[in-house]
């Protein structure tokens, strides 16, 4: 699940991740405030967690700053985990793993491997 200050950024990153991982990949966007403005809302994030949780746990990938703090408020050991990974690359790697049915620990591991992806 992608947690961003921007609803548009989160939605577009989810669209990209689903485009690569498959339309059924369990990915959700939690961007912006309830009123649509910039920021991070616990209510928005909680609703997105509920929408994507299939009982095996949820990986939260925040973009920066207060989205990290908000995501950390929702952490639950073994059920809701915050990943310290690149937003786009981590999201795609996690979506591919989750879409393939990997358990939460493997989804986190796939996302963490994105830190070492080189572009050149």
Tab-separated table of N, CA and C in Angstrom:
chain	number	residue	atom	x	y	z
A	1	UNK	N	0.827	-1.158	0.000
A	1	UNK	CA	0.000	0.000	0.000
A	1	UNK	C	0.885	1.240	0.000
A	2	UNK	N	0.546	2.201	-0.834
A	2	UNK	CA	1.365	3.394	-1.000
A	2	UNK	C	0.774	4.561	-0.232
A	3	UNK	N	1.582	5.146	0.639
A	3	UNK	CA	1.167	6.269	1.469
A	3	UNK	C	1.928	7.500	0.990
A	4	UNK	N	1.186	8.488	0.521
A	4	UNK	CA	1.814	9.683	-0.040
A	4	UNK	C	1.118	10.944	0.442
A	5	UNK	N	1.814	12.054	0.322
A	5	UNK	CA	1.220	13.355	0.602
A	5	UNK	C	0.234	13.765	-0.486
A	6	UNK	N	0.321	13.116	-1.622
A	6	UNK	CA	-0.481	13.486	-2.784
A	6	UNK	C	-1.352	12.318	-3.230
A	7	UNK	N	-2.658	12.546	-3.293
A	7	UNK	CA	-3.565	11.504	-3.778
A	7	UNK	C	-3.230	11.135	-5.215
A	8	UNK	N	-2.898	12.129	-6.035
A	8	UNK	CA	-2.566	11.873	-7.432
A	8	UNK	C	-1.316	11.037	-7.586
A	9	UNK	N	-0.281	11.363	-6.817
A	9	UNK	CA	0.959	10.592	-6.884
A	9	UNK	C	0.720	9.150	-6.462
A	10	UNK	N	0.013	8.951	-5.366
A	10	UNK	CA	-0.270	7.595	-4.887
A	10	UNK	C	-1.078	6.809	-5.920
A	11	UNK	N	-2.092	7.428	-6.493
A	11	UNK	CA	-2.935	6.747	-7.478
A	11	UNK	C	-2.152	6.374	-8.731
A	12	UNK	N	-1.307	7.271	-9.206
A	12	UNK	CA	-0.512	6.975	-10.406
A	12	UNK	C	0.526	5.899	-10.140
A	13	UNK	N	1.126	5.906	-8.956
A	13	UNK	CA	2.093	4.857	-8.613
A	13	UNK	C	1.398	3.499	-8.507
A	14	UNK	N	0.187	3.479	-7.979
A	14	UNK	CA	-0.594	2.235	-7.933
A	14	UNK	C	-0.916	1.770	-9.342
A	15	UNK	N	-1.304	2.683	-10.220
A	15	UNK	CA	-1.604	2.312	-11.608
A	15	UNK	C	-0.377	1.712	-12.291
A	16	UNK	N	0.781	2.292	-12.045
A	16	UNK	CA	2.010	1.756	-12.620
A	16	UNK	C	2.312	0.369	-12.055
A	17	UNK	N	2.213	0.221	-10.743
A	17	UNK	CA	2.489	-1.076	-10.110
A	17	UNK	C	1.533	-2.149	-10.626
A	18	UNK	N	0.254	-1.811	-10.740
A	18	UNK	CA	-0.723	-2.789	-11.264
A	18	UNK	C	-0.487	-3.073	-12.741
A	19	UNK	N	-0.038	-2.082	-13.482
A	19	UNK	CA	0.258	-2.287	-14.892
A	19	UNK	C	1.373	-3.297	-15.087
A	20	UNK	N	2.303	-3.319	-14.153
A	20	UNK	CA	3.426	-4.246	-14.232
A	20	UNK	C	3.107	-5.566	-13.533
A	21	UNK	N	2.502	-5.494	-12.353
A	21	UNK	CA	2.258	-6.698	-11.539
A	21	UNK	C	0.971	-7.419	-11.915
A	22	UNK	N	0.070	-6.725	-12.594
A	22	UNK	CA	-1.220	-7.311	-12.945
A	22	UNK	C	-2.346	-6.569	-12.258
A	23	UNK	N	-3.466	-6.503	-12.921
A	23	UNK	CA	-4.608	-5.726	-12.425
A	23	UNK	C	-5.139	-6.226	-11.097
A	24	UNK	N	-4.911	-7.486	-10.777
A	24	UNK	CA	-5.416	-8.051	-9.529
A	24	UNK	C	-4.436	-7.943	-8.370
A	25	UNK	N	-3.273	-7.348	-8.595
A	25	UNK	CA	-2.293	-7.207	-7.509
A	25	UNK	C	-2.928	-6.398	-6.375
A	26	UNK	N	-2.775	-6.862	-5.140
A	26	UNK	CA	-3.407	-6.177	-4.005
A	26	UNK	C	-2.646	-4.909	-3.609
A	27	UNK	N	-2.911	-3.844	-4.330
A	27	UNK	CA	-2.229	-2.573	-4.108
A	27	UNK	C	-3.286	-1.494	-3.918
A	28	UNK	N	-3.037	-0.590	-2.975
A	28	UNK	CA	-3.979	0.502	-2.739
A	28	UNK	C	-3.207	1.803	-2.548
A	29	UNK	N	-3.887	2.895	-2.846
A	29	UNK	CA	-3.311	4.225	-2.668
A	29	UNK	C	-3.930	4.885	-1.446
A	30	UNK	N	-3.086	5.532	-0.660
A	30	UNK	CA	-3.552	6.331	0.467
A	30	UNK	C	-2.805	7.656	0.380
A	31	UNK	N	-3.363	8.574	-0.386
A	31	UNK	CA	-2.681	9.834	-0.596
A	31	UNK	C	-3.538	11.022	-0.218
A	32	UNK	N	-2.891	12.012	0.337
A	32	UNK	CA	-3.568	13.262	0.637
A	32	UNK	C	-4.456	13.199	1.864
A	33	UNK	N	-5.129	14.296	2.084
A	33	UNK	CA	-6.034	14.444	3.214
A	33	UNK	C	-7.452	14.036	2.807
A	34	UNK	N	-8.327	13.908	3.768
A	34	UNK	CA	-9.722	13.535	3.508
A	34	UNK	C	-10.369	14.519	2.535
A	35	UNK	N	-10.025	15.803	2.636
A	35	UNK	CA	-10.615	16.823	1.757
A	35	UNK	C	-9.923	16.916	0.400
A	36	UNK	N	-8.930	16.044	0.151
A	36	UNK	CA	-8.235	16.031	-1.126
A	36	UNK	C	-6.972	16.866	-1.166
A	37	UNK	N	-6.721	17.630	-0.111
A	37	UNK	CA	-5.524	18.459	-0.078
A	37	UNK	C	-4.260	17.655	0.183
A	38	UNK	N	-3.131	18.331	0.059
A	38	UNK	CA	-1.849	17.697	0.332
A	38	UNK	C	-1.703	17.412	1.817
A	39	UNK	N	-1.083	16.302	2.119
A	39	UNK	CA	-0.848	15.912	3.496
A	39	UNK	C	-1.061	14.423	3.653
A	40	UNK	N	-0.996	13.962	4.875
A	40	UNK	CA	-1.186	12.549	5.144
A	40	UNK	C	-2.218	12.405	6.250
A	41	UNK	N	-3.243	11.622	5.993
A	41	UNK	CA	-4.343	11.434	6.927
A	41	UNK	C	-4.378	10.001	7.447
A	42	UNK	N	-4.400	9.857	8.757
A	42	UNK	CA	-4.524	8.529	9.354
A	42	UNK	C	-5.817	7.866	8.878
A	43	UNK	N	-6.897	8.636	8.777
A	43	UNK	CA	-8.172	8.070	8.332
A	43	UNK	C	-8.089	7.513	6.912
A	44	UNK	N	-7.435	8.246	6.025
A	44	UNK	CA	-7.268	7.797	4.639
A	44	UNK	C	-6.425	6.525	4.600
A	45	UNK	N	-5.348	6.505	5.372
A	45	UNK	CA	-4.465	5.335	5.387
A	45	UNK	C	-5.189	4.124	5.974
A	46	UNK	N	-5.901	4.309	7.076
A	46	UNK	CA	-6.638	3.193	7.683
A	46	UNK	C	-7.667	2.610	6.716
A	47	UNK	N	-8.382	3.453	6.001
A	47	UNK	CA	-9.378	2.976	5.036
A	47	UNK	C	-8.709	2.174	3.922
A	48	UNK	N	-7.561	2.642	3.461
A	48	UNK	CA	-6.837	1.924	2.408
A	48	UNK	C	-6.306	0.593	2.914
A	49	UNK	N	-5.849	0.549	4.157
A	49	UNK	CA	-5.391	-0.720	4.739
A	49	UNK	C	-6.534	-1.722	4.721
A	50	UNK	N	-7.709	-1.297	5.159
A	50	UNK	CA	-8.874	-2.199	5.154
A	50	UNK	C	-9.213	-2.678	3.754
A	51	UNK	N	-9.046	-1.815	2.761
A	51	UNK	CA	-9.429	-2.177	1.394
A	51	UNK	C	-8.501	-3.209	0.772
A	52	UNK	N	-7.252	-3.255	1.226
A	52	UNK	CA	-6.272	-4.142	0.602
A	52	UNK	C	-5.953	-5.366	1.466
A	53	UNK	N	-6.312	-5.345	2.729
A	53	UNK	CA	-5.965	-6.442	3.644
A	53	UNK	C	-6.775	-7.689	3.325
A	54	UNK	N	-6.054	-8.734	2.966
A	54	UNK	CA	-6.685	-10.024	2.669
A	54	UNK	C	-6.410	-11.035	3.777
A	55	UNK	N	-5.964	-10.532	4.935
A	55	UNK	CA	-5.717	-11.382	6.079
A	55	UNK	C	-4.279	-11.820	6.256
A	56	UNK	N	-3.425	-11.555	5.278
A	56	UNK	CA	-2.031	-11.992	5.353
A	56	UNK	C	-1.097	-10.860	5.765
A	57	UNK	N	-1.639	-9.681	6.031
A	57	UNK	CA	-0.835	-8.535	6.414
A	57	UNK	C	-0.741	-7.517	5.299
A	58	UNK	N	-0.280	-6.339	5.660
A	58	UNK	CA	-0.208	-5.226	4.713
A	58	UNK	C	1.157	-4.552	4.854
A	59	UNK	N	1.770	-4.280	3.716
A	59	UNK	CA	3.031	-3.551	3.670
A	59	UNK	C	2.728	-2.108	3.297
A	60	UNK	N	3.175	-1.168	4.118
A	60	UNK	CA	2.985	0.249	3.836
A	60	UNK	C	4.295	0.821	3.293
A	61	UNK	N	4.194	1.501	2.166
A	61	UNK	CA	5.356	2.154	1.566
A	61	UNK	C	5.059	3.656	1.526
A	62	UNK	N	5.633	4.404	2.467
A	62	UNK	CA	5.398	5.851	2.503
A	62	UNK	C	6.376	6.596	1.605
A	63	UNK	N	5.983	7.814	1.187
A	63	UNK	CA	6.895	8.588	0.353
A	63	UNK	C	7.933	9.328	1.194
A	64	UNK	N	7.534	10.202	2.107
A	64	UNK	CA	8.509	10.957	2.894
A	64	UNK	C	7.850	11.640	4.076
A	65	UNK	N	8.684	12.120	4.971
A	65	UNK	CA	8.240	12.961	6.087
A	65	UNK	C	7.072	12.431	6.883
A	66	UNK	N	6.000	13.222	6.936
A	66	UNK	CA	4.866	12.869	7.789
A	66	UNK	C	4.139	11.607	7.324
A	67	UNK	N	4.284	11.225	6.062
A	67	UNK	CA	3.658	9.964	5.640
A	67	UNK	C	4.342	8.787	6.320
A	68	UNK	N	5.645	8.919	6.572
A	68	UNK	CA	6.376	7.877	7.308
A	68	UNK	C	5.855	7.822	8.742
A	69	UNK	N	5.721	8.983	9.358
A	69	UNK	CA	5.225	9.033	10.733
A	69	UNK	C	3.809	8.487	10.835
A	70	UNK	N	2.955	8.829	9.885
A	70	UNK	CA	1.578	8.333	9.883
A	70	UNK	C	1.556	6.821	9.712
A	71	UNK	N	2.335	6.318	8.772
A	71	UNK	CA	2.394	4.869	8.550
A	71	UNK	C	2.881	4.162	9.805
A	72	UNK	N	3.864	4.728	10.471
A	72	UNK	CA	4.409	4.096	11.680
A	72	UNK	C	3.378	4.032	12.794
A	73	UNK	N	2.436	4.975	12.820
A	73	UNK	CA	1.365	4.942	13.820
A	73	UNK	C	0.491	3.696	13.673
A	74	UNK	N	0.414	3.168	12.457
A	74	UNK	CA	-0.464	2.040	12.168
A	74	UNK	C	0.238	0.689	12.219
A	75	UNK	N	1.549	0.695	12.440
A	75	UNK	CA	2.295	-0.565	12.472
A	75	UNK	C	1.733	-1.510	13.525
A	76	UNK	N	1.638	-2.765	13.133
A	76	UNK	CA	1.256	-3.842	14.045
A	76	UNK	C	2.179	-5.008	13.726
A	77	UNK	N	2.949	-5.423	14.687
A	77	UNK	CA	3.956	-6.451	14.476
A	77	UNK	C	3.386	-7.660	13.724
A	78	UNK	N	3.973	-7.928	12.565
A	78	UNK	CA	3.582	-9.085	11.775
A	78	UNK	C	2.314	-8.909	10.957
A	79	UNK	N	1.597	-7.788	11.128
A	79	UNK	CA	0.353	-7.585	10.382
A	79	UNK	C	0.396	-6.347	9.491
A	80	UNK	N	0.886	-5.245	10.017
A	80	UNK	CA	1.045	-4.019	9.230
A	80	UNK	C	2.491	-3.574	9.405
A	81	UNK	N	3.238	-3.600	8.301
A	81	UNK	CA	4.670	-3.345	8.338
A	81	UNK	C	4.991	-2.150	7.440
A	82	UNK	N	5.857	-1.262	7.923
A	82	UNK	CA	6.301	-0.116	7.142
A	82	UNK	C	7.645	-0.454	6.512
A	83	UNK	N	7.744	-0.218	5.213
A	83	UNK	CA	8.969	-0.508	4.477
A	83	UNK	C	9.739	0.776	4.208
A	84	UNK	N	11.024	0.752	4.487
A	84	UNK	CA	11.923	1.871	4.199
A	84	UNK	C	12.566	1.593	2.841
A	85	UNK	N	11.803	1.871	1.779
A	85	UNK	CA	12.224	1.520	0.419
A	85	UNK	C	11.913	2.669	-0.531
A	86	UNK	N	12.550	2.678	-1.717
A	86	UNK	CA	12.190	3.680	-2.726
A	86	UNK	C	10.703	3.553	-3.079
A	87	UNK	N	10.035	4.665	-3.193
A	87	UNK	CA	8.582	4.673	-3.364
A	87	UNK	C	8.122	3.899	-4.601
A	88	UNK	N	8.625	4.240	-5.765
A	88	UNK	CA	8.157	3.602	-7.001
A	88	UNK	C	8.726	2.201	-7.160
A	89	UNK	N	10.046	2.074	-7.058
A	89	UNK	CA	10.676	0.776	-7.264
A	89	UNK	C	10.224	-0.237	-6.217
A	90	UNK	N	10.129	0.222	-4.965
A	90	UNK	CA	9.664	-0.658	-3.892
A	90	UNK	C	8.226	-1.081	-4.096
A	91	UNK	N	7.400	-0.146	-4.561
A	91	UNK	CA	5.990	-0.457	-4.810
A	91	UNK	C	5.839	-1.521	-5.890
A	92	UNK	N	6.595	-1.389	-6.953
A	92	UNK	CA	6.498	-2.363	-8.044
A	92	UNK	C	6.975	-3.730	-7.584
A	93	UNK	N	8.112	-3.775	-6.914
A	93	UNK	CA	8.632	-5.059	-6.435
A	93	UNK	C	7.661	-5.708	-5.458
A	94	UNK	N	7.107	-4.927	-4.552
A	94	UNK	CA	6.149	-5.459	-3.580
A	94	UNK	C	4.880	-5.936	-4.272
A	95	UNK	N	4.388	-5.175	-5.242
A	95	UNK	CA	3.161	-5.560	-5.949
A	95	UNK	C	3.339	-6.854	-6.718
A	96	UNK	N	4.485	-7.031	-7.345
A	96	UNK	CA	4.757	-8.271	-8.077
A	96	UNK	C	4.760	-9.452	-7.105
A	97	UNK	N	5.456	-9.295	-5.973
A	97	UNK	CA	5.519	-10.377	-4.989
A	97	UNK	C	4.143	-10.664	-4.390
A	98	UNK	N	3.423	-9.618	-4.013
A	98	UNK	CA	2.090	-9.804	-3.419
A	98	UNK	C	1.122	-10.409	-4.427
A	99	UNK	N	1.218	-9.951	-5.668
A	99	UNK	CA	0.341	-10.481	-6.711
A	99	UNK	C	0.583	-11.951	-6.993
A	100	UNK	N	1.806	-12.405	-6.704
A	100	UNK	CA	2.148	-13.816	-6.891
A	100	UNK	C	1.778	-14.647	-5.667
A	101	UNK	N	1.234	-13.998	-4.641
A	101	UNK	CA	0.793	-14.717	-3.454
A	101	UNK	C	1.845	-14.892	-2.382
A	102	UNK	N	2.938	-14.136	-2.465
A	102	UNK	CA	4.003	-14.248	-1.464
A	102	UNK	C	3.501	-13.793	-0.098
A	103	UNK	N	4.022	-14.407	0.977
A	103	UNK	CA	3.670	-13.944	2.324
A	103	UNK	C	4.282	-12.573	2.600
A	104	UNK	N	3.788	-11.909	3.626
A	104	UNK	CA	4.204	-10.546	3.948
A	104	UNK	C	5.717	-10.403	4.061
A	105	UNK	N	6.391	-11.328	4.702
A	105	UNK	CA	7.847	-11.229	4.866
A	105	UNK	C	8.555	-11.223	3.514
A	106	UNK	N	8.070	-12.000	2.562
A	106	UNK	CA	8.682	-12.036	1.235
A	106	UNK	C	8.338	-10.793	0.426
A	107	UNK	N	7.154	-10.240	0.635
A	107	UNK	CA	6.779	-8.991	-0.032
A	107	UNK	C	7.700	-7.874	0.468
A	108	UNK	N	7.937	-7.828	1.782
A	108	UNK	CA	8.863	-6.850	2.351
A	108	UNK	C	10.264	-7.052	1.788
A	109	UNK	N	10.712	-8.284	1.730
A	109	UNK	CA	12.053	-8.579	1.208
A	109	UNK	C	12.196	-8.123	-0.241
A	110	UNK	N	11.184	-8.380	-1.051
A	110	UNK	CA	11.220	-7.950	-2.456
A	110	UNK	C	11.306	-6.428	-2.550
A	111	UNK	N	10.509	-5.739	-1.732
A	111	UNK	CA	10.539	-4.279	-1.736
A	111	UNK	C	11.901	-3.760	-1.293
A	112	UNK	N	12.491	-4.391	-0.278
A	112	UNK	CA	13.800	-3.949	0.214
A	112	UNK	C	14.903	-4.163	-0.815
A	113	UNK	N	14.774	-5.173	-1.636
A	113	UNK	CA	15.757	-5.406	-2.696
A	113	UNK	C	15.766	-4.262	-3.705
A	114	UNK	N	14.666	-3.516	-3.789
A	114	UNK	CA	14.580	-2.398	-4.722
A	114	UNK	C	15.608	-1.320	-4.403
A	115	UNK	N	16.091	-1.263	-3.165
A	115	UNK	CA	17.120	-0.285	-2.801
A	115	UNK	C	18.397	-0.475	-3.596
A	116	UNK	N	18.639	-1.682	-4.051
A	116	UNK	CA	19.898	-1.961	-4.738
A	116	UNK	C	19.757	-1.960	-6.254
A	117	UNK	N	18.561	-1.722	-6.771
A	117	UNK	CA	18.374	-1.684	-8.228
A	117	UNK	C	19.173	-0.521	-8.802
A	118	UNK	N	19.978	-0.830	-9.797
A	118	UNK	CA	20.750	0.204	-10.467
A	118	UNK	C	20.102	0.520	-11.812
A	119	UNK	N	20.155	1.739	-12.209
A	119	UNK	CA	19.582	2.154	-13.482
A	119	UNK	C	20.628	2.219	-14.585
A	120	UNK	N	21.874	2.358	-14.217
A	120	UNK	CA	22.972	2.406	-15.192
A	120	UNK	C	24.071	1.474	-14.756
